[in-house]
XYZ file of C-alpha atoms in Angstrom:
410
model
C -0.036 0.034 0.054
C 1.267 3.315 -0.608
C 1.307 5.910 2.248
C 1.994 9.344 1.565
C 3.502 11.439 4.418
C 2.342 14.949 4.968
C 4.703 17.714 3.655
C 7.467 18.520 5.855
C 8.623 22.201 5.730
C 12.028 23.476 5.729
C 13.984 26.296 4.892
C 13.399 26.086 1.526
C 12.312 22.911 0.869
C 9.777 19.972 1.667
C 9.351 16.437 0.953
C 6.775 14.144 0.439
C 7.276 10.515 0.492
C 5.693 7.313 -1.051
C 6.759 4.474 1.144
C 7.089 1.397 -0.821
C 8.463 -2.298 0.106
C 10.419 -2.822 2.742
C 13.108 -4.241 0.852
C 13.357 -1.169 -1.233
C 16.455 1.092 -0.238
C 17.197 3.380 -2.928
C 15.082 6.366 -2.776
C 14.882 8.760 -6.122
C 14.627 12.694 -5.402
C 12.963 14.853 -7.491
C 13.301 18.823 -7.410
C 10.291 20.757 -8.279
C 11.929 24.607 -8.533
C 9.883 27.188 -9.273
C 8.870 30.844 -8.337
C 7.030 30.275 -5.407
C 5.859 34.051 -4.631
C 6.237 36.004 -7.494
C 4.920 36.715 -10.822
C 5.170 33.211 -12.206
C 3.418 31.580 -8.918
C -0.095 31.120 -10.271
C 1.050 29.474 -13.426
C 3.646 27.159 -11.386
C 4.239 27.665 -7.998
C 3.361 25.090 -5.343
C 0.659 23.543 -7.189
C 3.543 22.076 -9.812
C 4.191 20.012 -6.567
C 0.252 18.475 -6.801
C 1.309 17.417 -10.493
C 4.264 15.511 -9.465
C 2.546 13.904 -6.777
C 0.055 12.575 -9.231
C 2.796 11.260 -11.911
C 4.035 9.154 -8.902
C 0.949 7.878 -7.889
C 0.185 7.107 -11.673
C 3.686 5.427 -12.059
C 3.072 3.398 -9.003
C -0.378 2.271 -9.864
C 0.740 1.202 -13.277
C 3.022 -1.357 -11.985
C 2.657 -4.949 -10.664
C 0.957 -4.765 -7.584
C 1.358 -1.242 -6.962
C 5.093 -1.942 -6.176
C 8.375 -0.025 -7.118
C 12.216 -0.973 -6.333
C 12.846 2.449 -5.328
C 11.098 5.016 -2.973
C 10.346 8.497 -4.515
C 10.759 11.830 -2.582
C 9.927 15.189 -4.096
C 11.663 18.420 -2.538
C 10.227 21.793 -3.440
C 11.900 25.226 -3.399
C 10.950 28.770 -4.728
C 13.877 30.010 -7.031
C 13.036 33.957 -6.504
C 13.524 34.372 -10.402
C 17.004 34.969 -9.679
C 19.485 32.633 -11.397
C 22.066 32.856 -8.585
C 19.699 31.236 -6.049
C 18.263 28.776 -8.428
C 21.792 27.422 -8.642
C 22.836 27.482 -5.247
C 19.657 25.762 -4.558
C 20.141 22.742 -7.125
C 24.109 22.894 -6.282
C 22.662 21.819 -2.725
C 20.155 19.503 -3.937
C 22.351 17.343 -5.705
C 25.618 17.521 -3.301
C 23.771 17.570 0.313
C 20.018 15.975 -0.659
C 21.149 13.469 -3.403
C 18.332 15.024 -5.621
C 18.259 12.859 -9.045
C 16.402 15.055 -11.121
C 14.738 18.642 -11.363
C 11.617 19.509 -12.988
C 9.252 22.582 -13.745
C 11.809 25.633 -13.447
C 9.898 28.939 -14.937
C 12.259 31.695 -15.864
C 14.667 31.327 -18.762
C 17.455 32.963 -16.998
C 17.509 30.017 -13.471
C 16.803 27.244 -15.671
C 19.765 28.169 -18.279
C 22.124 28.024 -14.867
C 20.212 24.760 -14.100
C 20.783 23.115 -17.570
C 24.503 23.678 -17.004
C 25.177 22.226 -13.368
C 22.843 19.366 -14.341
C 24.799 18.909 -17.303
C 28.021 18.935 -15.566
C 26.905 16.538 -12.657
C 25.029 13.931 -15.139
C 21.460 14.704 -13.779
C 17.971 14.924 -15.233
C 16.931 18.448 -15.898
C 13.109 17.979 -17.006
C 12.371 22.044 -18.481
C 8.751 21.407 -18.428
C 8.067 25.134 -17.927
C 11.324 26.688 -19.704
C 10.188 29.030 -22.616
C 13.696 29.996 -24.328
C 14.042 27.653 -27.413
C 17.647 27.987 -26.882
C 17.373 25.362 -24.397
C 16.987 23.012 -27.068
C 19.229 24.884 -29.433
C 22.943 26.129 -28.826
C 22.383 25.495 -24.918
C 21.084 21.654 -25.282
C 22.444 19.201 -22.872
C 22.099 15.565 -23.190
C 20.676 15.538 -19.863
C 18.145 18.023 -20.356
C 14.235 17.463 -21.813
C 12.221 20.435 -22.806
C 8.591 19.074 -22.566
C 5.875 21.640 -22.926
C 6.413 24.377 -25.072
C 9.130 26.892 -26.371
C 9.525 30.632 -27.754
C 9.480 29.361 -31.359
C 6.199 27.299 -31.116
C 4.712 30.461 -29.311
C 6.146 32.524 -31.815
C 4.826 30.720 -34.870
C 1.302 29.761 -33.639
C 0.265 33.168 -32.269
C 2.483 35.601 -34.324
C 1.335 34.082 -37.917
C -2.125 33.721 -37.103
C -2.238 37.293 -35.785
C -0.534 38.516 -39.121
C -3.062 36.412 -41.336
C -5.762 38.053 -39.742
C -4.823 41.642 -40.520
C -2.160 42.631 -37.865
C 0.668 43.421 -39.761
C 2.429 45.876 -37.987
C 3.905 45.305 -34.653
C 5.408 46.684 -31.185
C 6.638 44.548 -28.543
C 6.413 44.664 -25.183
C 9.164 42.771 -23.825
C 10.275 41.386 -20.267
C 14.155 42.482 -19.963
C 15.390 39.435 -19.578
C 16.440 36.491 -21.421
C 12.982 34.637 -21.638
C 11.419 37.965 -23.262
C 14.210 38.585 -25.829
C 13.871 35.023 -27.044
C 10.393 35.442 -27.550
C 10.509 38.881 -29.074
C 13.011 37.591 -31.448
C 11.560 34.199 -32.478
C 8.154 36.322 -33.015
C 9.701 38.890 -35.167
C 11.260 36.555 -37.216
C 7.879 35.140 -37.823
C 6.305 38.413 -38.404
C 8.443 39.227 -40.917
C 8.559 35.763 -42.622
C 4.605 36.258 -42.714
C 5.187 39.781 -44.269
C 4.450 42.045 -41.571
C 6.312 44.810 -39.973
C 8.000 45.412 -36.669
C 7.675 49.017 -35.770
C 9.764 48.976 -32.377
C 9.606 47.640 -28.863
C 10.543 48.215 -25.311
C 11.612 46.204 -22.567
C 10.358 46.086 -18.872
C 11.848 45.074 -15.897
C 10.096 41.504 -14.629
C 7.628 42.328 -11.978
C 6.468 45.882 -13.390
C 3.172 47.544 -11.929
C 2.882 50.265 -14.358
C 3.019 50.082 -18.084
C 1.345 53.205 -18.820
C 4.490 54.596 -20.372
C 5.588 51.885 -22.562
C 1.660 51.491 -23.537
C 1.776 54.983 -24.811
C 5.006 54.364 -26.727
C 3.137 51.618 -28.163
C 0.403 53.879 -29.308
C 2.358 56.409 -30.411
C 4.358 54.054 -32.960
C 0.943 53.514 -35.061
C 1.436 49.825 -34.845
C -1.654 47.679 -34.704
C -0.621 44.937 -32.721
C 1.196 45.120 -29.451
C 2.930 42.068 -28.860
C 3.541 40.993 -25.157
C 6.594 39.130 -24.945
C 5.908 38.453 -21.336
C 4.035 36.150 -19.035
C 2.397 35.875 -15.642
C 1.664 38.848 -13.745
C 3.260 41.153 -16.339
C 1.137 39.932 -19.032
C -2.099 40.285 -16.678
C -1.302 43.664 -16.057
C -0.302 44.836 -19.307
C -3.414 43.419 -20.790
C -5.359 45.028 -17.977
C -3.810 48.295 -18.064
C -4.238 48.389 -21.942
C -8.033 48.182 -21.784
C -8.232 50.546 -19.037
C -5.996 53.362 -20.805
C -8.223 52.933 -24.071
C -5.051 51.640 -25.840
C -6.900 49.193 -28.235
C -9.506 51.406 -29.552
C -9.376 52.301 -33.221
C -8.607 48.546 -34.443
C -5.282 48.229 -32.382
C -5.343 44.337 -30.472
C -3.284 42.760 -27.975
C -1.060 39.513 -29.126
C -0.607 37.086 -26.020
C 2.150 35.325 -26.870
C 2.576 33.287 -23.314
C -0.515 33.567 -21.563
C -1.768 30.808 -19.355
C -5.161 29.710 -18.086
C -4.162 31.404 -14.551
C -3.667 34.365 -16.371
C -7.195 34.396 -18.127
C -8.691 33.446 -15.036
C -7.150 36.370 -13.161
C -8.174 39.045 -15.949
C -11.500 37.999 -16.183
C -13.543 36.989 -19.640
C -14.704 40.729 -20.066
C -11.119 41.814 -20.346
C -9.309 38.850 -21.815
C -12.000 37.979 -24.481
C -11.046 37.853 -27.865
C -7.410 37.459 -27.108
C -5.389 34.733 -29.039
C -2.942 32.371 -27.395
C -1.146 29.165 -27.880
C -1.226 26.191 -25.076
C -0.122 22.706 -25.291
C -2.491 21.753 -23.340
C -6.266 22.771 -21.925
C -8.071 20.950 -19.056
C -10.991 20.610 -21.244
C -9.755 19.106 -24.470
C -10.898 15.868 -24.346
C -11.802 13.157 -21.856
C -8.762 12.467 -20.552
C -7.368 15.963 -19.771
C -10.990 16.616 -18.007
C -10.483 13.331 -15.576
C -6.882 14.247 -14.490
C -7.700 18.035 -14.677
C -10.704 17.256 -11.799
C -8.186 15.214 -9.859
C -5.736 17.820 -9.776
C -8.473 20.608 -8.901
C -9.539 18.473 -5.887
C -6.136 19.041 -4.438
C -5.739 22.550 -5.338
C -8.574 24.288 -3.929
C -10.693 24.158 -6.957
C -8.066 25.585 -9.285
C -8.017 24.178 -13.070
C -4.253 23.234 -14.187
C -2.197 25.548 -16.767
C -0.245 23.606 -19.281
C 3.229 23.871 -16.880
C 1.390 21.965 -14.124
C 0.686 19.441 -16.941
C 3.870 19.523 -18.299
C 5.546 18.656 -14.654
C 3.188 15.739 -14.462
C 3.967 14.135 -17.818
C 7.484 14.545 -17.771
C 8.018 13.409 -14.541
C 6.134 10.375 -15.696
C 8.012 9.601 -18.603
C 11.126 10.276 -16.324
C 10.091 7.799 -14.060
C 9.128 5.077 -16.634
C 12.466 5.687 -18.282
C 14.227 5.062 -14.802
C 12.660 2.078 -14.101
C 14.051 0.449 -17.378
C 17.603 2.192 -16.675
C 17.910 1.577 -12.952
C 17.913 4.831 -10.457
C 22.082 4.588 -10.779
C 22.295 5.028 -14.631
C 23.286 8.526 -14.580
C 21.264 11.419 -16.248
C 22.371 10.899 -19.997
C 21.384 7.217 -20.365
C 18.182 7.972 -18.716
C 17.333 10.816 -21.216
C 18.649 8.105 -23.728
C 16.487 6.014 -23.024
C 13.474 8.950 -22.486
C 14.303 9.401 -26.389
C 14.030 5.986 -27.700
C 10.468 5.597 -26.124
C 7.364 6.067 -27.916
C 5.454 7.787 -25.387
C 1.695 7.667 -25.117
C 0.856 10.468 -22.815
C -2.513 10.914 -21.167
C -2.354 14.552 -21.512
C 0.011 15.264 -24.395
C -1.241 12.306 -26.527
C 1.656 10.902 -28.819
C 5.104 12.380 -27.635
C 8.618 11.871 -29.260
C 11.838 13.339 -27.378
C 14.116 14.577 -30.338
C 18.412 14.303 -30.261
C 18.042 18.066 -29.297
C 15.971 17.144 -25.907
C 12.573 18.754 -27.429
C 9.694 16.861 -26.653
C 7.759 17.009 -29.857
C 3.459 16.907 -29.733
C 0.760 18.833 -30.747
C 0.079 22.104 -29.889
C -3.206 24.648 -30.164
C -4.270 27.998 -30.766
C -7.152 29.097 -28.700
C -9.738 32.443 -28.662
C -10.427 33.475 -25.090
C -14.640 33.284 -25.053
C -16.904 36.109 -24.258
C -18.640 36.219 -21.214
C -22.306 35.022 -22.698
C -20.048 31.950 -24.515
C -19.112 30.488 -21.144
C -21.139 27.877 -19.677
C -19.278 27.746 -16.718
C -16.344 28.248 -14.374
C -12.883 27.499 -15.975
C -14.759 27.434 -19.311
C -12.807 29.952 -20.992
C -11.320 29.022 -24.355
C -12.455 27.867 -28.009
C -10.276 26.006 -29.910
C -8.998 27.688 -33.238
C -6.926 25.249 -34.558
C -5.017 22.058 -33.464
C -1.309 22.336 -34.800
C 0.085 18.853 -35.606
C 3.469 17.774 -33.745
C 5.796 17.990 -36.839
C 4.919 21.553 -37.513
C 4.344 22.912 -34.085
C 8.072 22.874 -33.009
C 11.508 24.388 -34.935
C 12.918 21.750 -37.432
C 15.773 20.332 -35.572
C 18.193 21.256 -38.535
C 17.320 24.818 -37.746
C 18.306 24.929 -33.796
C 22.017 24.524 -33.926
C 22.190 21.755 -31.065
C 25.569 20.169 -30.527
C 23.838 17.067 -30.058
C 22.212 16.722 -33.686
C 24.046 14.056 -35.357
C 24.789 12.236 -32.385
C 23.549 8.744 -32.288
C 21.736 7.740 -28.964
C 23.370 4.891 -27.457
């Protein structure tokens, strides 16, 4: 029988332990690292621990007699959106707490630092909430899998559609760090390739509370589309203030390049209606996503999961399945190699393959936020515009510049 020991709070971490057969000695440790109290806390945060717990439970339930040769422990920490703090946590986790894998890590600057540590220590990095496409490009590592989305996928789905709908001139509001810069770069390339124009842009600090000066610059540019190359509370605040200040009159529109379900919930349908956005997962997409999301909501106070939460669950489940084949002491490179060889039929993302560059490839979806009158109840926020098949959803591997490409999987 599986027994869950209640969460034990420490200075920066907590542990959830599933007790398996008494003969099992090896404890596999998974670190969930994200923003626990800042602008990205709603889209990941401590609810990502719930997603990881569900993955461990389902992994255990799928095994003969519910038994596994290892115990699985989950530790959690808040990186505070600072690369040095995130790196310090991960080094301590590996050196003192013997953590085998790290998952989640929204905030590209933190994720890139974690990526290098995990590469050097031969531990698995499941970058399930990392946006920058550089993680499977020039920064790719044999120990890393980028699971849910990336800036290339977001930019191509949303950007090309907006241009086709007549939004040919763009101005960017960009979060001033690696994530925002990568998203603006990838979106600008799509706009130009689609026949549009980029009239300018402005960068803002993470956690900005007043976008008035930035929005006025966007308005003065004459651009018909304001591209939001930011996320979380920054995107929510920018969207609210754009509507409050009347910036969206005269046919001007917003393009949310990374908007989450939690953002739409915070905004409300009145403010968010009509917004186009790209997601890898939506709770109400099919029977399987609805079943899992209701389990998640039972433990999260009724909150439906974001695609980040779904990405934590699915990447952890795939990691555990690979680890069961290789053994827990195989090392990060061998375990990720196993993940790349497996044909994954994921309950939330459908068929998934992991390329040599570490990119998990699956379908993506373009949604439009419903008007209030079209919603049938709580969390009924999206209508599907189009499905982007896996072979079109992500950057071609040959274009990424990953040094692992062409290296045979052992």
